[in-house]
Coordinates of C-alpha atoms in Angstrom, one line a residue:
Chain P
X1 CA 77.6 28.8 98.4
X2 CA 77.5 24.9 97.8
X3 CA 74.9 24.4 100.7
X4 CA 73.1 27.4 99.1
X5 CA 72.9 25.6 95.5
X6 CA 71.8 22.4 97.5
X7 CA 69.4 23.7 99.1
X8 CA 67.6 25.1 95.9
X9 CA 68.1 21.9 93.5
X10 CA 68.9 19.1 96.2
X11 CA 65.2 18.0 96.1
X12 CA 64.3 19.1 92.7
X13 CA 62.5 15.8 90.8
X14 CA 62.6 15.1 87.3
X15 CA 60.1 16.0 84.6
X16 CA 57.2 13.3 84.7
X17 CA 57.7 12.5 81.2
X18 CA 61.5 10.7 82.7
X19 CA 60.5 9.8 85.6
X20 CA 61.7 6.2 84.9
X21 CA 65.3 7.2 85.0
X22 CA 66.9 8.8 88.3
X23 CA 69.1 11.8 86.9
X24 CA 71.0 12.1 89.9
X25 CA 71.2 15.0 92.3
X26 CA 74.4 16.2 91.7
X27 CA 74.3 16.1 87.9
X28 CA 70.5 18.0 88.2
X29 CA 72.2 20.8 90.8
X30 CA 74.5 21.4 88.9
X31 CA 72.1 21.9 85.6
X32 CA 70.6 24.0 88.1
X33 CA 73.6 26.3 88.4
X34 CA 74.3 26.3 85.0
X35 CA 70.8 27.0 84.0
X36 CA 70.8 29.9 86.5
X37 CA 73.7 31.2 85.4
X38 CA 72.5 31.1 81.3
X39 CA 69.4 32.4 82.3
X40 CA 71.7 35.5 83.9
X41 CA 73.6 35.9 80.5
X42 CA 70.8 35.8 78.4
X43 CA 68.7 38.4 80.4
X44 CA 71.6 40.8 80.3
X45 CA 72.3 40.2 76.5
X46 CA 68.5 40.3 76.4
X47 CA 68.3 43.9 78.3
X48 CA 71.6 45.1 76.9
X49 CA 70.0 44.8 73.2
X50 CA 67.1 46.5 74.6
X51 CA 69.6 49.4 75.6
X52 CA 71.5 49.7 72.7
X53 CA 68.0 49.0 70.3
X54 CA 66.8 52.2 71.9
X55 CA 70.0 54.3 71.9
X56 CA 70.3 52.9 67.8
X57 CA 66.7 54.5 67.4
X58 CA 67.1 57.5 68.7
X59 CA 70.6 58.2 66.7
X60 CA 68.5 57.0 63.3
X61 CA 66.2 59.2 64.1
X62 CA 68.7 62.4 64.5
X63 CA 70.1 61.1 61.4
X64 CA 67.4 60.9 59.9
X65 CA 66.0 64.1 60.6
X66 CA 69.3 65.8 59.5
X67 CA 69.3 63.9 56.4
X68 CA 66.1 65.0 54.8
X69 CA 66.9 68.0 53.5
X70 CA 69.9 66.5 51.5
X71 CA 68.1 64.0 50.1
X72 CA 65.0 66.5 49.2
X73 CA 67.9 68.4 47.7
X74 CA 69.2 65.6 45.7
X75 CA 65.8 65.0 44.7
Chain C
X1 CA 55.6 -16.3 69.3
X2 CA 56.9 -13.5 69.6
X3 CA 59.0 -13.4 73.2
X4 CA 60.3 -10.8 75.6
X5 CA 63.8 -9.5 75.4
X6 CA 64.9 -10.3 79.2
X7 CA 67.3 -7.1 78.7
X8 CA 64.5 -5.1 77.8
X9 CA 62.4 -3.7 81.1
X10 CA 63.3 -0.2 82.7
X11 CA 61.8 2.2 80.4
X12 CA 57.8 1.3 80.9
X13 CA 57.2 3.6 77.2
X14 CA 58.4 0.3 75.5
X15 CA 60.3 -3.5 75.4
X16 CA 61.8 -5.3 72.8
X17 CA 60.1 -8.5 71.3
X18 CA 62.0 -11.4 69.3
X19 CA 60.0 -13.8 66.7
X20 CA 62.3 -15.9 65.5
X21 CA 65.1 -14.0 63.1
X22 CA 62.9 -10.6 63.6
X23 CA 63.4 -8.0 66.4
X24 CA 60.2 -6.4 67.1
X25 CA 59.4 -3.1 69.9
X26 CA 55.8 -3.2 71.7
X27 CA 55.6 0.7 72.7
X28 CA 52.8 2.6 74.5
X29 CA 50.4 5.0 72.9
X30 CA 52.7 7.8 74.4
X31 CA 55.5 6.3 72.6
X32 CA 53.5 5.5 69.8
X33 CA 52.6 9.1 69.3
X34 CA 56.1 10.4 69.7
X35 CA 57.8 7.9 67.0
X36 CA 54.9 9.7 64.7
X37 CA 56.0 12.7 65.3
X38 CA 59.3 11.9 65.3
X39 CA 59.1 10.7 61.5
X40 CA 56.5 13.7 60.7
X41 CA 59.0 16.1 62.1
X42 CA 61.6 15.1 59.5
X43 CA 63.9 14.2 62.4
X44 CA 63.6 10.3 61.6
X45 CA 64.5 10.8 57.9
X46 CA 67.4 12.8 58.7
X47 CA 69.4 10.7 61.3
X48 CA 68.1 7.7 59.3
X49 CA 69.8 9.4 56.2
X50 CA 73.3 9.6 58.3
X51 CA 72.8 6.3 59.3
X52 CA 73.1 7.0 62.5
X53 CA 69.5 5.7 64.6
X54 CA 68.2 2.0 63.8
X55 CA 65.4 1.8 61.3
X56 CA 61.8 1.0 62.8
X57 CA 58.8 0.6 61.3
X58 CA 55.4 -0.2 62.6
X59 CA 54.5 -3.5 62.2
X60 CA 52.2 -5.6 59.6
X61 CA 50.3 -8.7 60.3
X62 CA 49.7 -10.4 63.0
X63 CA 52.9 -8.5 64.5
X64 CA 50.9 -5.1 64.5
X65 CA 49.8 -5.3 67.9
X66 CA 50.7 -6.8 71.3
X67 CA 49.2 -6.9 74.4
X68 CA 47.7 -3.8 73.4
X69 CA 50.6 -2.2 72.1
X70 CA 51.4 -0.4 68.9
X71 CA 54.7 -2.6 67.4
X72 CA 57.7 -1.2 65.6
X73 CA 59.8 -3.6 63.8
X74 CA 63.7 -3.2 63.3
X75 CA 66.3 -5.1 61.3
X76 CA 68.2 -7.7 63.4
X77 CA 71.9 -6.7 64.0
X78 CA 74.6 -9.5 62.8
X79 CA 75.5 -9.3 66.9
X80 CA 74.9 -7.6 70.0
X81 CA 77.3 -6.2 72.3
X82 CA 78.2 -4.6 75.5
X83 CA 80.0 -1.7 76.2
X84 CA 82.1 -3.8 79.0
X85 CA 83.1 -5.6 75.6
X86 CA 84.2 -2.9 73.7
X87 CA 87.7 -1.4 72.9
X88 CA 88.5 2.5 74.2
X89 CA 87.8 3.3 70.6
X90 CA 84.5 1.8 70.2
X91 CA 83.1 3.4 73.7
X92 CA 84.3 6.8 72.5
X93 CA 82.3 6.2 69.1
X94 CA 79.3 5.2 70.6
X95 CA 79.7 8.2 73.1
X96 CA 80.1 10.3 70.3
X97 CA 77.6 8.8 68.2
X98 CA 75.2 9.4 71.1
X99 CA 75.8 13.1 71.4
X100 CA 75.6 13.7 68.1
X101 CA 72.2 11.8 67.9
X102 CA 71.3 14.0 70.8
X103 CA 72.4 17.0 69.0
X104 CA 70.6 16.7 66.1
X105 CA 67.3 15.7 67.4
X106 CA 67.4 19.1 69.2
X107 CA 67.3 20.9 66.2
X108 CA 63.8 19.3 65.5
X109 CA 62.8 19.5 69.0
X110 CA 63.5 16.4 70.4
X111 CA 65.5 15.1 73.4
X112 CA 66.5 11.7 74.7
X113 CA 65.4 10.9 78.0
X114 CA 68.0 9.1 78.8
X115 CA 71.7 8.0 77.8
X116 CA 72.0 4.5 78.4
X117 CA 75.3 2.6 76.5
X118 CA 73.6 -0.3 75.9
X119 CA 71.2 1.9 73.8
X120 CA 74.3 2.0 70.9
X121 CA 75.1 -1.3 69.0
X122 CA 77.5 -1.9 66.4
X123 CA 77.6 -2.8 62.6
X124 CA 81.3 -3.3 62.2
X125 CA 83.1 -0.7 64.0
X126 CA 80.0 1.9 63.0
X127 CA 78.1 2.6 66.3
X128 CA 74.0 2.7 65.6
X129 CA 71.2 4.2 68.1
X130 CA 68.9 1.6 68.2
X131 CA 66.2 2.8 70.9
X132 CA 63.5 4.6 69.1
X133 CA 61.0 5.4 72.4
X134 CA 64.1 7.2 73.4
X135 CA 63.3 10.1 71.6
X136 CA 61.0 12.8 73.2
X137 CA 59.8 15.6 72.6
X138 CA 61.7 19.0 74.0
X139 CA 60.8 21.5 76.0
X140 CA 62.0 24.4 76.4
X141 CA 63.6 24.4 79.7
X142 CA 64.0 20.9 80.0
X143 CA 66.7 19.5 81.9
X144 CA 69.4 16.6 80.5
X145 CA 68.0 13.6 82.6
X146 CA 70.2 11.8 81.1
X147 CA 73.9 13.3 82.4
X148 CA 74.6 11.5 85.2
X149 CA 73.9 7.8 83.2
X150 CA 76.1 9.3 80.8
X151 CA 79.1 10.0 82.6
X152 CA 78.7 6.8 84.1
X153 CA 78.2 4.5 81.3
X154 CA 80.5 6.8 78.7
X155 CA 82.5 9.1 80.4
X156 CA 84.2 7.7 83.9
X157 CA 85.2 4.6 81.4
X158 CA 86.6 6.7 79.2
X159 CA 88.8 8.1 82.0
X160 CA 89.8 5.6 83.4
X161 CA 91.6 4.2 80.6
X162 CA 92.9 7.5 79.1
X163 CA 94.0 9.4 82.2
X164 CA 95.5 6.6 84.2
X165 CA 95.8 3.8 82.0
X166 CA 93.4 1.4 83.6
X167 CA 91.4 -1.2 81.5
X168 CA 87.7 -0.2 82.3
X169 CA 86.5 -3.4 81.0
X170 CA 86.8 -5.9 84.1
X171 CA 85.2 -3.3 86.3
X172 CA 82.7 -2.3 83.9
X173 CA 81.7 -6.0 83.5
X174 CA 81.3 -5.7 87.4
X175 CA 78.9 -2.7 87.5
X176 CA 77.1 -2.9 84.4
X177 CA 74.9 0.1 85.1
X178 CA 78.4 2.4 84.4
X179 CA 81.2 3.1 86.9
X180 CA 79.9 5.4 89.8
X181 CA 81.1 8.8 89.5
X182 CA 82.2 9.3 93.7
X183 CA 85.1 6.3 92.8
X184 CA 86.4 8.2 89.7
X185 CA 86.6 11.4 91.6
X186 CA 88.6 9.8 94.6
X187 CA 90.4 8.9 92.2
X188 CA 91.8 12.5 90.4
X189 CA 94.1 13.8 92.2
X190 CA 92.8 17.4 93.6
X191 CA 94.7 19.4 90.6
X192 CA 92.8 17.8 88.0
X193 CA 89.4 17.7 89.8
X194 CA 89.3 21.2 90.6
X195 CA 91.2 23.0 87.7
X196 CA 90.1 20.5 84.8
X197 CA 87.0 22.7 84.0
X198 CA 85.0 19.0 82.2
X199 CA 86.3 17.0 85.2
X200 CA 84.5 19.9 87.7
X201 CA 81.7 20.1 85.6
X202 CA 80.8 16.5 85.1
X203 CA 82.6 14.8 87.6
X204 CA 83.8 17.0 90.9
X205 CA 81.1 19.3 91.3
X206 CA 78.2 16.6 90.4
X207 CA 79.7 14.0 93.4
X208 CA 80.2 17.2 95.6
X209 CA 76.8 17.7 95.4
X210 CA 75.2 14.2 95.6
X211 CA 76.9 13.9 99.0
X212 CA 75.6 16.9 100.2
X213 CA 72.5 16.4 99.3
X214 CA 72.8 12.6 101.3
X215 CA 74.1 14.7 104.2
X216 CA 71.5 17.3 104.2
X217 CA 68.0 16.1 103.9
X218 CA 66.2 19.1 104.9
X219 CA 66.0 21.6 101.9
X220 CA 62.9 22.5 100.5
X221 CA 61.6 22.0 97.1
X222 CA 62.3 25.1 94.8
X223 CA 61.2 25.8 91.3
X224 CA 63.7 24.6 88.7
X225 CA 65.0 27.6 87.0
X226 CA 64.6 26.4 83.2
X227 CA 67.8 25.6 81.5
X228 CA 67.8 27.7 77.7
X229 CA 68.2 25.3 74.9
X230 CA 71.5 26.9 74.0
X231 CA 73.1 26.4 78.0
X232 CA 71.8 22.7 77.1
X233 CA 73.7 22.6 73.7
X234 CA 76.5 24.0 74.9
X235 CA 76.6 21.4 77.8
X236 CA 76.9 18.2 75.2
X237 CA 78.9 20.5 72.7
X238 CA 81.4 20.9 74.8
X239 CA 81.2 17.1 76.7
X240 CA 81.5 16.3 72.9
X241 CA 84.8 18.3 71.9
X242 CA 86.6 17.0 75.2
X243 CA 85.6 13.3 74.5
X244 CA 87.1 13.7 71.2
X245 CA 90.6 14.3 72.3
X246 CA 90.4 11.5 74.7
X247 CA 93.3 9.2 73.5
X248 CA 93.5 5.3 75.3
X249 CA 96.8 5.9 77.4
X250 CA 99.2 2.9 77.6
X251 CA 98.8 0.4 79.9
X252 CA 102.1 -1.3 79.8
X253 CA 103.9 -3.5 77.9
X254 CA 101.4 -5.8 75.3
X255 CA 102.1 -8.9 74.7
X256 CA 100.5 -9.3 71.5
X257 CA 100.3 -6.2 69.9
X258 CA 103.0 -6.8 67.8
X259 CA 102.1 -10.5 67.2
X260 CA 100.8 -9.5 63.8
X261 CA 103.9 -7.2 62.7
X262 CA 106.5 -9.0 64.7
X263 CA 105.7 -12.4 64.6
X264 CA 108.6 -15.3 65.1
X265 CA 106.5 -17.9 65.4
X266 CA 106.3 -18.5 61.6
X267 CA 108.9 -19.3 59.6
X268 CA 109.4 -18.1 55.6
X269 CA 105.7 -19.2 53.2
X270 CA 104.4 -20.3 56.5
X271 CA 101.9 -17.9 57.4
X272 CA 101.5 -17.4 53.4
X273 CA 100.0 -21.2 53.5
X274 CA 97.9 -20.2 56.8
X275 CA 96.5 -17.3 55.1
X276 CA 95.6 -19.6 51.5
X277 CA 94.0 -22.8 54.2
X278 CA 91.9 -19.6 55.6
X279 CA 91.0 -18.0 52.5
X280 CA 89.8 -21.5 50.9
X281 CA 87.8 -22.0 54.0
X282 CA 86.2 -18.6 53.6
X283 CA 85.6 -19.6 50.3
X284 CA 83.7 -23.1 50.4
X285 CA 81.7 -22.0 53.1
X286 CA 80.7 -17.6 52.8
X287 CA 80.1 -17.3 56.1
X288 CA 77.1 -14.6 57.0
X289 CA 78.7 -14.1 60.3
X290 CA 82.2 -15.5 61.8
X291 CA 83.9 -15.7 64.9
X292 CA 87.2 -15.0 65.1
X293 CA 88.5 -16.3 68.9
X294 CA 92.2 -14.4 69.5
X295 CA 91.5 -12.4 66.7
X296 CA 94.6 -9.6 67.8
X297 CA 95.3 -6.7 65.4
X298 CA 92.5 -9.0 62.7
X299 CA 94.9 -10.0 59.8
X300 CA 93.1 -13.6 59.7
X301 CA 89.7 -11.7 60.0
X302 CA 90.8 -9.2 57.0
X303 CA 91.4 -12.7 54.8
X304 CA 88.2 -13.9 55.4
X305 CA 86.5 -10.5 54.7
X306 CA 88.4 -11.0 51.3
X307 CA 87.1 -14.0 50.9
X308 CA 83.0 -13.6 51.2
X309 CA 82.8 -13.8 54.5
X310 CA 80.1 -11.1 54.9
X311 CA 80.9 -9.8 59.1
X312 CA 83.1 -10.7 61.7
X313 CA 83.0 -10.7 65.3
X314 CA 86.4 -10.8 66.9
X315 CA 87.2 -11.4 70.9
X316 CA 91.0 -10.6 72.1
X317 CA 92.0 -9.8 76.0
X318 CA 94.6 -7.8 74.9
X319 CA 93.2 -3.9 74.5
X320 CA 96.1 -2.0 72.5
X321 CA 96.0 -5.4 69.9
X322 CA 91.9 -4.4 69.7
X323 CA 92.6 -1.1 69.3
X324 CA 95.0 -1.7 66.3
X325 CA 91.8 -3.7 65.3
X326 CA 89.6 -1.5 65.4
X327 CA 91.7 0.8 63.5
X328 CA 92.8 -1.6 60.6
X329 CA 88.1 -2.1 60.4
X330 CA 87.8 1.7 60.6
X331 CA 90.7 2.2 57.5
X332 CA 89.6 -0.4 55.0
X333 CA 85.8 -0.2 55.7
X334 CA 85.4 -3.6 57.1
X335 CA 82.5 -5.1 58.8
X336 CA 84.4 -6.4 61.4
X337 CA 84.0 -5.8 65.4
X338 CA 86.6 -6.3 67.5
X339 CA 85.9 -6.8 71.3
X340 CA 87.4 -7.3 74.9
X341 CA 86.6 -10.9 75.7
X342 CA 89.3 -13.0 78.0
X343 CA 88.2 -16.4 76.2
X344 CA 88.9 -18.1 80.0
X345 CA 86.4 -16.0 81.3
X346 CA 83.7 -14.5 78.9
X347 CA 81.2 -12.6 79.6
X348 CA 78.3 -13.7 82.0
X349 CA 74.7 -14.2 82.0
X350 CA 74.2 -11.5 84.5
X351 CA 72.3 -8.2 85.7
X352 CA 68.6 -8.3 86.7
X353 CA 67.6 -12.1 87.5
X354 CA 70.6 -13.2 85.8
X355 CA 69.2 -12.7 82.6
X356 CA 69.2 -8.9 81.7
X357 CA 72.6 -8.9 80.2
X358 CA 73.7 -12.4 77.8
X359 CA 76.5 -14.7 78.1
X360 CA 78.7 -14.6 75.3
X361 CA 78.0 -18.2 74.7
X362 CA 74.1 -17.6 74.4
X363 CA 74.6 -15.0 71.7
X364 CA 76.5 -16.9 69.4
X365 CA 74.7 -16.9 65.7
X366 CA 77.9 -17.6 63.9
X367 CA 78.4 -20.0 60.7
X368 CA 81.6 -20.2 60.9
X369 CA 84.6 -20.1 64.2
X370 CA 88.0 -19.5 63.7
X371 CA 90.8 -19.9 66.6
X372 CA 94.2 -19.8 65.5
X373 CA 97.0 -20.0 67.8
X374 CA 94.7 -19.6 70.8
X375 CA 94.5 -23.5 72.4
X376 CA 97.7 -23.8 74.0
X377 CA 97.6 -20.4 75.7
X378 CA 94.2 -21.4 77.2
X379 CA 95.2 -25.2 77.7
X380 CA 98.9 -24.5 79.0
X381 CA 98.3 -20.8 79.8
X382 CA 95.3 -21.0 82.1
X383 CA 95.5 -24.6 82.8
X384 CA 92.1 -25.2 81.0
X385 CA 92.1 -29.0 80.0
X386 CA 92.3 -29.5 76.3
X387 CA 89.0 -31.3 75.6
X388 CA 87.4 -28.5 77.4
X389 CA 89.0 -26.0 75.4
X390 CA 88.1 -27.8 71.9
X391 CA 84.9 -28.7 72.9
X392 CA 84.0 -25.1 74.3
X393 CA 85.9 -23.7 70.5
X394 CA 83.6 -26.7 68.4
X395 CA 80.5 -25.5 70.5
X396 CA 80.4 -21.7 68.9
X397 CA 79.9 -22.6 65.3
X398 CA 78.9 -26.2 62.8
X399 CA 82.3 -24.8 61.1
X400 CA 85.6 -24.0 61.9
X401 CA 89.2 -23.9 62.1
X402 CA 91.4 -24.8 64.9
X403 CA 95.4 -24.2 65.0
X404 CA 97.6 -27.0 66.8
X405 CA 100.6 -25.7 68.4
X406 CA 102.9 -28.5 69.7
X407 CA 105.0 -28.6 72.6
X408 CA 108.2 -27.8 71.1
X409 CA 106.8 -25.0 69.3
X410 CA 108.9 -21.9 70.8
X411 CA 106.2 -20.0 72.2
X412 CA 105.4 -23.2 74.8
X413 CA 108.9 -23.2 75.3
X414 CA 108.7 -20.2 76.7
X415 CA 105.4 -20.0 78.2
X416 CA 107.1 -23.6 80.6
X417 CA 110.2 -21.8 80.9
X418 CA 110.0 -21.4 84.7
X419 CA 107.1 -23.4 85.1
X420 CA 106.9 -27.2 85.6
X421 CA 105.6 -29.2 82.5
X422 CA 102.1 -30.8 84.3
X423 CA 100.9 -30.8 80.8
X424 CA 101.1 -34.5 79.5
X425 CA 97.7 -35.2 77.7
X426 CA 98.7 -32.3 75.5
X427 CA 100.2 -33.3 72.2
X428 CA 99.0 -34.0 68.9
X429 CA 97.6 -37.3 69.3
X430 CA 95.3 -35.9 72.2
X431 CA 94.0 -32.9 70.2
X432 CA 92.8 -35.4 67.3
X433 CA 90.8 -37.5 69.3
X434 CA 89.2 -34.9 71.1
X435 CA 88.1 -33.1 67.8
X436 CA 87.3 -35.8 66.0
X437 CA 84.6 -37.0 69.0
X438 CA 82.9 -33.5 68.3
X439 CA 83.2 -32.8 65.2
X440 CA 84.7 -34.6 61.2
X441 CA 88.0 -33.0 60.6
X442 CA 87.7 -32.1 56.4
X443 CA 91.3 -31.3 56.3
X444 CA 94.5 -30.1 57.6
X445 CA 97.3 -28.5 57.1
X446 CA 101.0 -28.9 58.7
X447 CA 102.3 -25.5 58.4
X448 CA 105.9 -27.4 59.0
X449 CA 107.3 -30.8 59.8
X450 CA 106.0 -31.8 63.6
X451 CA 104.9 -27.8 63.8
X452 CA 101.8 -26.3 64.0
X453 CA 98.5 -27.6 62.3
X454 CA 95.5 -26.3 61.0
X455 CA 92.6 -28.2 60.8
X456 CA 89.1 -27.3 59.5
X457 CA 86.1 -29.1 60.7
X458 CA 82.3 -29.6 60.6
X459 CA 80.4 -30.4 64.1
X460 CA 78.9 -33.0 64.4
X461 CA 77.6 -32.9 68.2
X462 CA 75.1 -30.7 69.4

């Protein structure tokens, strides 16, 4: 796993902007990692909202829909 | 003329200029146009408003430009330190401070590109950022360049001191770019490096790596995956909330630590006429800025706060008598810094062409020098001859007050117990002559009969 992390952020350079300063390997891998593995977390809370945005929809709408007639009989 | 800090060279956005008693910055127009966007984002305002970043504003004058650079000006700090000089406490302020900073400048979309300890100063025991080109702006993905100098220069420190009660200041002195992070983790035993989830993130994991990556020199460049702004908050959050608990373990028994609680070495109205001689001295002269030489747990630097001297800068060798220092500062709001210096060694002239990082020596400003009890444990202690050790105490300020400690004092007695006495030139008679061919003694005061003295002088060489 290690040599599989390495191999995608061992060589990996700074942005241009701080350049001057040499962030280290490790510490950059490792923001590598981490990054990947936020970037996992946010795309399932991203999809999962997606999911459950839909499913939230569609029971408004049944509610919805069963609703009107009360309210057009309150009215 | 305005010349250039020596210190001031690695970041090519910016150095620091000095004109006499102003501190001024030459920055790039990269710089330039980030420091206005820094003050039109509000972000300025508010960590000015906290106190917590330098003031800098652009120049006026003949000062407005150099060598084709934009010029900031900030307001000269009574001293500057480094962290090899500081107490535990004041490195874990100024790596909290620096964090904090950090956070807030991300909620206006800026970053700092890089964590370097010498970047905090201190006013009293306060910490202050004082690197304005420092601040970037953020985007979105962006990486923090800056974790690996800030484990170095903040965090392996830290550890050292609190996990295995080791003074990080001697080695710190030694590697003034921050201790490297493969020593520290040789150093954890393998329970704490793998199953101490900041010590893996920051410390195990990160060396892992970097010798990997030494070993195996093949691997191909790959895109960076972009790190989300809240994986990069919660990365200093959390460095922040584990660097707060971080307490200075022990490091054995201190000498002095009690000196100002304990102290047998003055008898009854004694140190009551010590205090008064100090206070007067205080008085005639207000000092801007004083130097207190042995200053331990800073009762003598609390009199003279009381007594309109305005700051103090205090040096002591022993760390748990600068940590009840710093505390005592911290508690009754005083402007006085207390830091590591062994007065038989201070700090160098050292780092790039000997000249990046100032002896102590070379940054003395002070008015006023007080070393009190201190002579005999340099002159009988470390065998430094006595006319060295008053000359060298004279040198640091045109004012001052030195305490005599004779021979038969009890403390000598038991500093020769089981050593031979080589000491004969030091008495009394010796010490007077010596001062008084560097300096007019104004006055003195025998705490008791044939004990210790006090005497208060003005220099009159150099």
């Amino acid at each position: 796993m290690l040599a599989g992390i390495l191999i995608c952020f061992a060589v990996l350079a700074p942005t241009d902007a701080f350049a001057y300063l040499d962030p280290g390997t490790g510490t950059f891998a490792l923001q590598g990692l981490f990054a990947g593995i936020a970037g996992g977390v946010l795309g399932v809370r991203a999809y999962w909202r997606r999911i459950s945005g839909l499913l939230r929809r569609s029971k408004a709408s049944e509610a919805t829909g069963s609703e009107q007639p009360l309210s057009h009989g309150d009215a | 003329m305005a010349m250039r800090d020596p210190g001031s060279f690695r970041d090519p956005s910016g150095y620091v200029l000095t004109s006499r008693d102003r501190i001024f910055r030459a920055i790039n127009d990269e710089a330039y146009e980030n420091f206005l966007l820094l003050k039109s984002s509000g972000a300025y305002a508010d960590l000015r408003s906290k106190e917590w970043i330098i003031a800098a504003e652009e120049a006026d004058g003949d000062h407005a430009i150099h060598d084709g650079r934009r010029v900031l000006e900030h307001p000269r700090l009574p001293f500057v330190s480094y962290p090899y000089e500081w107490p535990f406490s004041l490195l874990k302020r100024a790596a909290l401070l620096h964090l904090d900073v950090h956070l807030r400048a991300l909620d206006f979309d800026f970053t700092l590109s890089d964590a370097s300890a010498y970047n905090v100063q201190f006013c009293g025991v306060k910490p202050v950022f004082i690197d304005t080109p420092s601040f970037v702006p953020y985007r979105e993905g962006d990486y923090w360049t800056g974790q690996r100098q800030f484990v170095e220069q903040f965090v392996n420190p830290l550890l050292l001191r609190s996990q295995f009660g080791i003074s990080p200041n001697a080695w710190y002195r030694g590697s003034i770019d921050g201790l490297p992070t493969s020593d520290i983790a040789r150093l954890l035993g393998r329970f704490k490096r793998w199953f101490a989830p900041t010590l893996l993130t920051n410390i195990t994991l990160p060396d892992l790596l970097q010798r990997r990556a030494r070993r195996d020199t093949d691997g191909r460049p790959a895109k960076p995956q972009p790190l989300p702004k809240t994986a990069l908050r919660f990365l200093l959050q959390r460095l922040h909330g584990w660097i707060s608990r971080q307490q200075p373990r022990p490091i054995g028994a201190s000498e002095w630590h009690h000196y100002g609680t304990r102290n047998d070495s003055y008898a009854d109205g004694e140190e009551e006429r010590k205090r008064d001689f100090i206070a007067q001295f205080s008085q005639s002269l207000a000092p801007a800025c004083a130097w207190d030489m042995g200053c331990n747990t800073g009762k003598y630097s609390e009199v003279l706060l009381q007594n309109k001297t305005k700051s103090i800068i205090g040096f002591d060798f022993d760390l748990d008598a600068l940590e009840a220092a710093v505390s005592r500062a911290v508690i009754k709001h005083l402007r006085f810094l207390p830091l590591f210096s062994d007065a038989a060694n201070p700090s160098p002239q050292q780092g790039w062409a000997e000249t990046e990082r100032l002896g102590l020596h070379s940054r003395s400003g002070a008015d006023a020098v007080i070393a009190l009890a201190i002579v005999h444990h340099l002159a009988i202690g470390r065998n430094i001859p006595l006319p060295a050790v008053i000359e060298w105490l004279a040198g640091l300020a045109p004012h001052g007050v030195i305490e005599f400690v004779p021979k038969s004092d009890p403390m000598i007695q038991r500093m020769l117990q089981r050593r031979r006495d080589i000491f004969t030139d030091y008495g009394k008679a010796q010490f007077e002559h010596v001062l008084s061919g560097c300096a007019r003694i104004v006055r003195t005061l025998e705490l008791s009969p044939g004990g210790r003295t006090l005497y208060q002088f003005v220099r009159t060489s150099g």
